[in-house]
C-alpha positions as a printed Julia matrix, in Angstrom:
142×3 Matrix{Float64}:
   2.41   -2.34   13.49
  -0.79   -4.3    13.61
  -3.74   -2.03   14.38
  -5.45   -1.78   17.74
  -4.52   -4.85   19.77
  -2.41   -5.85   22.75
   0.87   -5.99   20.81
   0.28   -2.82   18.81
   3.09   -0.41   18.09
   0.93    2.35   16.66
   2.68    4.94   18.83
   5.66    4.61   16.5
   3.58    6.09   13.67
   3.08    9.3    15.63
   6.84    9.87   15.17
   6.26    9.89   11.39
   9.05    7.47   10.45
   7.88    7.6     6.8
   6.58   10.47    4.66
   3.43    8.46    3.76
   1.97    5.96    6.22
  -0.64    3.48    5.05
  -2.9     1.19    7.07
  -3.35   -2.36    5.8
  -4.95   -5.56    7.15
  -7.14   -3.82    9.71
 -10.85   -3.7     8.92
 -11.6    -0.19   10.05
  -9.98    3.18   10.5
  -7.03    3.55   12.8
  -8.19    7.08   13.57
  -4.58    8.25   13.77
  -3.65   11.61   12.23
  -0.24   10.18   11.36
  -1.74    7.56    9.0
  -2.85    9.22    5.78
  -4.08    6.28    3.68
  -5.87    2.97    4.06
  -5.74    0.01    1.65
  -9.19   -1.55    1.27
 -11.68   -3.05   -1.14
 -15.43   -2.53   -1.58
 -16.21   -5.3     0.93
 -14.12   -3.81    3.74
 -15.12   -0.27    2.8
 -18.61   -0.21    1.21
 -18.99    3.05   -0.75
 -22.05    4.16    1.24
 -20.14    3.81    4.53
 -16.75    5.16    3.51
 -17.19    8.76    4.72
 -18.33    7.69    8.17
 -16.0     4.71    8.67
 -12.56    5.97    7.68
 -10.38    8.79    8.87
  -7.79    7.98    6.19
  -7.95    8.52    2.42
  -8.93    5.19    0.89
  -6.96    3.37   -1.76
  -9.49    0.86   -3.12
  -8.03   -2.24   -4.69
 -10.08   -3.82   -7.5
 -10.57   -7.36   -6.18
  -9.39   -7.89   -2.62
  -7.21   -5.87   -0.32
  -6.07   -8.99    1.47
  -2.96  -10.66    0.16
  -2.58  -14.24    1.29
   0.11  -16.85    0.97
  -2.38  -19.63    1.61
  -2.53  -20.29   -2.15
  -6.26  -21.0    -2.15
  -8.09  -21.0    -5.47
 -11.25  -18.97   -5.9
 -13.42  -18.65   -9.01
 -12.39  -15.73  -11.2
 -15.99  -14.79  -11.94
 -18.3   -16.17   -9.24
 -21.98  -16.39  -10.2
 -24.42  -13.8    -8.82
 -25.38  -14.56   -5.22
 -29.04  -15.14   -6.1
 -28.49  -17.54   -9.01
 -28.74  -21.33   -9.23
 -25.03  -21.31  -10.09
 -24.3   -19.65   -6.75
 -26.24  -22.36   -4.9
 -24.28  -25.07   -6.71
 -20.97  -23.31   -6.0
 -21.92  -22.9    -2.32
 -22.74  -26.6    -2.06
 -19.5   -27.57   -3.8
 -17.34  -25.33   -1.6
 -19.01  -26.49    1.6
 -18.63  -30.14    0.59
 -14.96  -29.61   -0.28
 -14.32  -28.25    3.22
 -16.65  -30.68    5.05
 -18.98  -27.85    6.05
 -22.69  -28.68    6.46
 -24.86  -27.09    3.78
 -27.42  -25.76    6.27
 -25.02  -24.6     8.99
 -24.21  -21.09   10.1
 -20.48  -20.97    9.41
 -18.4   -18.88   11.8
 -14.94  -18.44   10.34
 -11.7   -17.23   11.87
  -8.63  -17.34    9.65
  -6.27  -15.62   12.08
  -3.03  -17.15   13.24
  -3.48  -19.5    16.18
  -1.38  -17.2    18.39
  -4.22  -14.64   18.26
  -6.71  -17.1    19.76
  -6.18  -17.04   23.48
  -8.34  -18.74   26.11
 -10.7   -15.77   26.4
 -11.36  -15.62   22.65
 -11.78  -19.37   22.39
 -14.3   -19.26   25.28
 -16.34  -16.71   23.32
 -16.35  -19.02   20.27
 -17.47  -21.96   22.44
 -20.25  -19.86   23.96
 -21.52  -18.87   20.5
 -21.4   -22.48   19.3
 -23.31  -23.68   22.36
 -26.03  -21.06   21.85
 -26.49  -21.77   18.12
 -26.93  -25.51   17.46
 -26.54  -25.19   13.68
 -23.28  -23.24   13.9
 -19.86  -24.61   13.08
 -16.48  -22.97   13.58
 -14.11  -22.97   10.6
 -10.47  -22.32   11.46
  -7.53  -22.22    9.08
  -4.77  -24.77    9.48
  -1.27  -23.28    9.75
   1.04  -23.8     8.09
  -1.08  -24.42    4.99
């Protein structure tokens, strides 16, 4: 039903078509009394912000709430962010994807249909104002 956007069908949830209704894939509360639970992880819902960010009861998944069919491989146990291993991994990943090591990487992995002219203009404006920024988009189909 896709959260709060132009094509949303959230009004259907107010009719309670299911005994338990769960939000998924949206990065913040829906704020709808008809949705009782929200699937998240500790990145989407940091423990210190959970009470103020979510109307729903949280169901925290252990690794990532986001299922993807892109079949990308990620390290099972990434090194701590402040370690030399993390710097090496960052350099390797950026090189693999042709991303400059010193760039600010703006990423949008939405489907292309969600990027209309207005959104793309915003991305262009950001890129023009930040000379070290690059925009990383996902290629569909993978």
